[in-house]
Amino acid sequence: MITSYYRPRTLQDALALAARPDAVVLGGGTAVNAHPGRPPVVAVDLQALDLGGIRADAGLLRLGATTRLQELVDSELVPGVLRELARLEAPSTIRNAATVAGTIGTADPESPLLTGLLAFGARVGVARAGSNAEHPLEAVLDDRDLLRGSIITGVTVPLGGRAAAHGTARTPRDVPIVLAVACRDADGTVRVAMSGVASRPVLVDPERLGQLVPPADFRGSSAYRIHLATVLTTRALASLGGSEPA
Amino acid sequence: MTLTLTINGTSRTVTCEPHESLRTVLRRAGLYSVRYGSDTGETGAAAVLVDGRLVSADVMLAVQAEGHRIETVEGMSVPGQLHPIQEAFIEAGAIQSGYSTPAMVLAAKALLERTPNPTEAEVRDALSGILDRETGYLRPVHAVLRAAARLRGEEPAAVEVVRLDRLEGSGAAHRDRDDLPPIAPRVVPSPDVPATRVVGHAETKTDAVKLAKGNPAFTDDRDLSGMLFAKVLYSPYAHARIVSIDDAAARALPGVRAVIHHGNVPRVRYASGGQSYPNPLPYDQVSFDNKVRYVGDRVAAVAADTEEIARAALDLIKVTYEPLPAVFDENEAIREGAPVIHDEPDMEGAHDAAHNIVHHIEARTADVEPGFAAAHRVVERTYRVHQVQQTPLEPHIAIARWDSDDRLEITSSTQVPFHARRMLAPLLGLPVKRIRIIKPRIGGGFGAKQEMLIEDIVGHLTMATGRPVRLELTREEEFMSSRSRHPQTITFRTGVDAQGKLTAQEMRVVANTGAYGTHGLTVQMVTGMRGLSSYNCPAKRFDCDVAYTNIPVPGAFRGYGAPQALFALEAHMDDVAAEIGMDPIEFRRRNWVRKGDPLDIAPQLGEGDVEAGGTPVITSSGLEEAVLQGQRSIGWHRRSDPGWRQPADRPHIRRGLGFAMAMHGTAIPGLDMGGASLKINDDGSFNLLVGATDLGTGSDTVLAQIAAEVVGVGVHDIIVYSSDTDLTPFDTGAYASSTTYISGTAVKRAAEQVRRQIVDRAALLLGVDAASIDLHDRAAWAADGRSVSLAEIALSTLHQQGQHQIMGTASYVSPDSPPPFAAQFAEVEVDVETGQVTVQRLVMAVDCGVPINPVTASGQVEGGMVQALGYAHCEEMAYDDAGRMVNPAFGPYRIYRADEVPALEAILVQTLEGSGPFGAKAIAEIPMDGVAPAVRNAIADATGVRINNIPLTPERVWRALQAS
Ligand SMILES: Cc1cc2nc3c(=O)[nH]c(=O)nc-3n(C[C@H](O)[C@H](O)[C@H](O)COP(=O)(O)OP(=O)(O)OC[C@H]3O[C@@H](n4cnc5c(N)ncnc54)[C@H](O)[C@@H]3O)c2cc1C
Ligand code: FES
């Protein structure tokens, strides 16, 4: 439970606060506030920092940490597939508050946007007192210690590729049971990312989908998820088709 | 901490805790339009604008909003003038309970400020964060488009009834229809229906303005000084004995005012279902027991100064449980050796508690075996329907207090205030005369609130503390501890002759009533009644066991046993048609009941005193016309178009169309009773007091229209008050599709008394014969064109001459329950590689007699179809092996959102039902009945695969496709 609240004005102040063991960084707060834990925590709200904004330069899309999901949906600079996945991430009332970094921090196992960012080969800028680093998104999702005491400053996404997403869900806008996003970079590298087949969104080898051991729930057994993985990967790769940019 | 918030342009200083949500703080500051739907932000009932952006105030801290511009709907209208968006919501009929209307209005404002000319898809996306269980989103979406037009300076067309030509016998049935305005109510008029001035017109709702403005109107909007907050401790076990409870630490916590549990609350037996006296057996509940029977069962309750303290106190109650084996499936529960759920010696009225059989129900019209023996074909199939929840956006909430006369006053979001008062009295040890139940506006109910669910807890706690006590369930508690729909295993066996006529039909049901009986008997009687009434058949047999299990308790849910029965029946009728190679509609047509046919199973499965009246007979049916209208709207001929069924550019897609017929009841004959009183005011307006409980359905408006028609005024000259056990006449409550028909007839009769008194005075004032006087346009008219206004009549009778109060009081109980009929159609796309089903369009053509208000009636159908689609397609209460619900939140528990609902069309086929007020029958529940079988039959049409379980989720459909 949040017992005190800070709205630092500089990244330096924010990093000092974030280093406290009881600190919780707030992006939009939609995840933190929905599931407040019992132990007392200190909220470090990033809203006063200048960490937002969407820029494209030198073939890279730069998403500021506090960029709201709705800004992604609305931005012409963002590849269409990512815009649609940001829309699928959460409904209107949440997208207007939830941030890119908060989505990474939440690491929802079924996050459509994270699945898309993985397929696009996104990298995450992470600052901590005294150091800055950039990690592949996959590393950040794998190793939660990378974010401990740190602040995500932004995400970079290579532009110029082509991507396609195919999912299966109970209803048209429901979180997919399994989602496959395929992306072919400008240099021809193809990546396939998937949600619903592991405890977090993962990059998969399309040739070895049978080796997945998806966790089952009431919406889909493990065997069904493997079947979907195969069908949806095939569709996503087929949709990449020619080589026009995404 | 102290914050400065800018709310609706005014800077305000508020104190709050750092963890408090913006919703909590805004409500405390008196902005009651920001409503509670859950703590996790997914309902959108608490959406507000922050710097012009629509955000959920549930999941934003108040302190995060400091320095930003906050807007709520309270800031949108100036006194006496609504914002054009609010006006558009009212005109479009977009407001039902109105609980989430302020949030939708704000969503529209944010959208239109950025995008003055939005597409329908953009509107749907903007509304995607606001869940609505009532409208099906059609009218809200078009309300936003209307508002957009008006704000751009265009004047949108009025929402007026579109009259469709009758198709029966016209030869035009299979011709394409012109496009119609999306929210204009479609009515197929009957030549039998006389012209009326108010009834049958698209009047706006009487409560719409206050709901559009977000005025305080709901239970939670009462703020009493000294109020305590209650929290309930729920069982973590599906089945366990409580060995001991130690509440010392909880009591010692500062701010805790009372802790109650089985050790200190009298053990009084009851049944919680809100039903007429005497409540049906069994009496298998007590306020707090020494045994728990499902995860979510009550263990103890606390009242404390704040919600946080109450929650902390729950953690301090030490309960020692002795876990017992549990059983969840109805078929396993009634097997020899299953754990016995009700082994307490003082429980009353179960059929065979030692075998978990609460009820055994049997009915038959004749021996079925000769019919099966003589049949050309006998088809037997078993179907399974699952557990879903009503999920009104406003959870259960009740506030109790002692009034100045030391009477216990409970404000509660209930559908049954009068039943609740009577049922509470013995539990609390108070006479009925010392209890008053007030039902303010309700944010939806759907049957979940046809239950005395939490009123006893606040009553006990107020009696223990002497203070006002408020209890509101969280969304998770609502899922795990309130009520739901009964799961059933249903087997139909049907004999047909060579011409496709039924020779015998048998329906065997094993139903699951969870841990307690409540509505277990009557829901299952309705299952038998509805399952065996739609079709004529010389021999019918119903056999049903109702089982106790350790799942959370099913109860009343809109449709009450009929959606289960009709899923099985209408799937089965399609299956039988396929077996004998007959068109599914033609097969049904050979057998469906028509005007004059007897409802032969009704005398054995009715609740009320119907046997006195003998076997009921169908007195009106628009079914044939409804089927033709529905076929035309859905484009039924496409079933035989291979190019449409299998689109060339999408090889894994198959398309199909499905049909289901539905027939429902209108009130419980011989049992449901409603009262009304009507009195005139000095200005010729009237107060209408009714016990009927408008849940958002528009019943207050419909009742006002009935009164207005009779006394010759406009609907807004009738001030409706519903309902309060101290102030209004008795009414059984809002259930069983009874309000328009039963309470409506009571209103009509009370109004007719008033009319006679008005006419008498008018005759005196005008010096003419009373028989020649006509009432309309707020005046009484003589044949020669002279008139005297109702205001003059009121002033004359109240102040001037032979003074008396013009008033009337009447009540009504009906010997009949004339069935409404419906033709439900669905269009689907099936992805045959993944099993994903996309429902493209739902059409329901319904004969509800004369729709008193075609807009609210259409709204009932549109919203009902979407709720029914959830049952068919995506909603399910899922459990782990220990019986704990794993998806007690919206999202995992999927209800349809604005940005994904299929196209919807409601068509109202008029018939003149002689027994109903102005020819009306019911419409509220029948929309729940046909969607699941129509979607299932559409999947069968698309793929050839017949699936006998719902919901039709991707894996289930894929597995069926694999197996075929
Ligand atoms: C109603 C609702 C519906 C939703 N639907 C979906 C859905 O369908 N699918 C889905 O995948 N998700 C869904 N979500 C989850 C949603 O995507 C997340 O809530 C949101 O993306 C979190 O963003 P935020 O900025 O609000 O995060 P916050 O709540 O602010 O933070 C979330 C986590 O990230 C950390 N964090 C935030 N910013 C930083 C930073 N700069 N550096 C380091 N750590 C940081 C926080 O400390 C915290 O641990 C839904 C959420 C809600 C409330
Ligand atoms: S409209 Fe009648 S078959 Fe098409």
CSV table of C-alpha atoms in Angstrom, one decimal, chain A residues 1-5 7 26-30 33-35 38 43 45 47 68 70 74 87 90-97 167-175 177 218-221 223-224 227-228 231-232 235, chain B residues 18-19 39-41 47 53-56 59-61 63-66 68 114 125-130 315 652 831 833-834 836-838 873-874 876 878 886-887 891-892 894 896-897 899-900 953-955 958-959:
chain,number,residue,atom,x,y,z
A,1,MET,CA,0.0,0.0,0.0
A,2,ILE,CA,1.3,3.4,-1.0
A,3,THR,CA,2.1,5.4,2.2
A,4,SER,CA,4.0,8.3,0.7
A,5,TYR,CA,4.2,9.8,-2.7
A,7,ARG,CA,6.8,13.5,-7.8
A,26,LEU,CA,4.7,4.9,-11.1
A,27,GLY,CA,4.1,5.3,-14.8
A,28,GLY,CA,0.3,5.6,-15.3
A,29,GLY,CA,-0.3,3.7,-12.1
A,30,THR,CA,-3.0,1.5,-13.7
A,33,ASN,CA,-3.1,0.9,-8.2
A,34,ALA,CA,-5.2,-2.0,-9.4
A,35,HIS,CA,-3.3,-4.5,-7.2
A,38,ARG,CA,-0.1,-4.9,1.7
A,43,ALA,CA,5.5,5.8,-4.9
A,45,ASP,CA,5.7,9.2,-9.9
A,47,GLN,CA,5.0,12.3,-14.6
A,68,ARG,CA,0.9,6.7,-23.0
A,70,GLN,CA,-3.1,6.0,-26.5
A,74,ASP,CA,-2.6,7.8,-32.4
A,87,ARG,CA,-5.0,-0.7,-28.9
A,90,ALA,CA,-6.2,-2.2,-22.9
A,91,PRO,CA,-9.4,-0.3,-23.4
A,92,SER,CA,-9.8,3.5,-23.8
A,93,THR,CA,-9.9,4.4,-20.1
A,94,ILE,CA,-6.7,2.6,-19.4
A,95,ARG,CA,-4.7,3.5,-22.5
A,96,ASN,CA,-5.0,7.2,-21.6
A,97,ALA,CA,-3.0,6.6,-18.5
A,167,GLY,CA,-4.3,-14.1,-32.7
A,168,THR,CA,-7.2,-16.3,-31.5
A,169,ALA,CA,-9.5,-15.0,-28.8
A,170,ARG,CA,-12.9,-15.6,-27.2
A,171,THR,CA,-14.2,-12.3,-28.6
A,172,PRO,CA,-12.8,-9.9,-31.2
A,173,ARG,CA,-11.2,-7.5,-28.6
A,174,ASP,CA,-10.4,-10.1,-25.9
A,175,VAL,CA,-6.8,-10.8,-24.9
A,177,ILE,CA,-5.3,-17.0,-26.0
A,218,PHE,CA,-9.6,-22.6,-18.7
A,219,ARG,CA,-9.4,-20.8,-22.0
A,220,GLY,CA,-6.9,-23.2,-23.6
A,221,SER,CA,-5.2,-26.4,-22.8
A,223,ALA,CA,-2.1,-29.0,-26.5
A,224,TYR,CA,-4.6,-26.5,-28.0
A,227,HIS,CA,-1.9,-26.1,-32.2
A,228,LEU,CA,-2.7,-22.4,-32.2
A,231,VAL,CA,-1.5,-22.1,-37.2
A,232,LEU,CA,-1.0,-18.5,-36.1
A,235,ARG,CA,-0.5,-17.2,-40.9
B,18,PRO,CA,-1.6,8.8,-0.5
B,19,HIS,CA,-3.1,5.4,-1.5
B,39,ASP,CA,-11.4,-1.5,-7.8
B,40,THR,CA,-9.3,-2.5,-10.8
B,41,GLY,CA,-10.5,-0.1,-13.3
B,47,ALA,CA,-14.2,7.2,-15.7
B,53,ARG,CA,-8.4,12.5,-21.5
B,54,LEU,CA,-10.8,9.7,-20.4
B,55,VAL,CA,-9.2,7.8,-17.5
B,56,SER,CA,-10.5,5.3,-15.0
B,59,VAL,CA,-6.7,3.1,-10.8
B,60,MET,CA,-5.5,6.6,-10.6
B,61,LEU,CA,-4.4,8.0,-7.2
B,63,VAL,CA,-2.5,12.6,-5.7
B,64,GLN,CA,-1.5,11.7,-9.3
B,65,ALA,CA,-4.2,14.1,-10.5
B,66,GLU,CA,-2.9,17.1,-8.6
B,68,HIS,CA,-4.3,18.5,-13.7
B,114,ARG,CA,-10.6,15.8,-30.6
B,125,ASP,CA,-13.2,2.5,-29.4
B,126,ALA,CA,-13.8,5.5,-27.2
B,127,LEU,CA,-16.4,3.6,-25.3
B,128,SER,CA,-14.4,0.5,-25.1
B,129,GLY,CA,-13.3,1.1,-21.5
B,130,ILE,CA,-16.9,1.5,-20.2
B,315,ASP,CA,-7.3,-10.7,9.0
B,652,HIS,CA,-10.3,-21.1,-43.3
B,831,ASP,CA,-12.4,-20.1,-38.3
B,833,GLU,CA,-8.4,-24.0,-38.1
B,834,THR,CA,-8.6,-22.4,-34.7
B,836,GLN,CA,-12.7,-19.1,-33.1
B,837,VAL,CA,-16.3,-18.0,-33.7
B,838,THR,CA,-17.1,-14.5,-34.6
B,873,HIS,CA,-20.0,-17.4,-26.4
B,874,CYS,CA,-17.6,-16.2,-23.8
B,876,GLU,CA,-18.0,-18.7,-17.7
B,878,ALA,CA,-14.2,-21.1,-14.0
B,886,VAL,CA,-10.2,-18.4,-11.0
B,887,ASN,CA,-11.6,-15.5,-13.0
B,891,GLY,CA,-11.6,-9.4,-18.5
B,892,PRO,CA,-10.9,-13.0,-17.5
B,894,ARG,CA,-15.4,-11.8,-20.4
B,896,TYR,CA,-18.8,-8.0,-24.5
B,897,ARG,CA,-17.4,-4.5,-24.9
B,899,ASP,CA,-15.9,-2.2,-29.7
B,900,GLU,CA,-16.7,-5.8,-30.4
B,953,THR,CA,-15.2,-20.9,-26.9
B,954,PRO,CA,-12.4,-21.5,-29.4
B,955,GLU,CA,-11.0,-24.7,-27.9
B,958,TRP,CA,-11.9,-26.7,-32.4
B,959,ARG,CA,-12.2,-29.9,-30.5
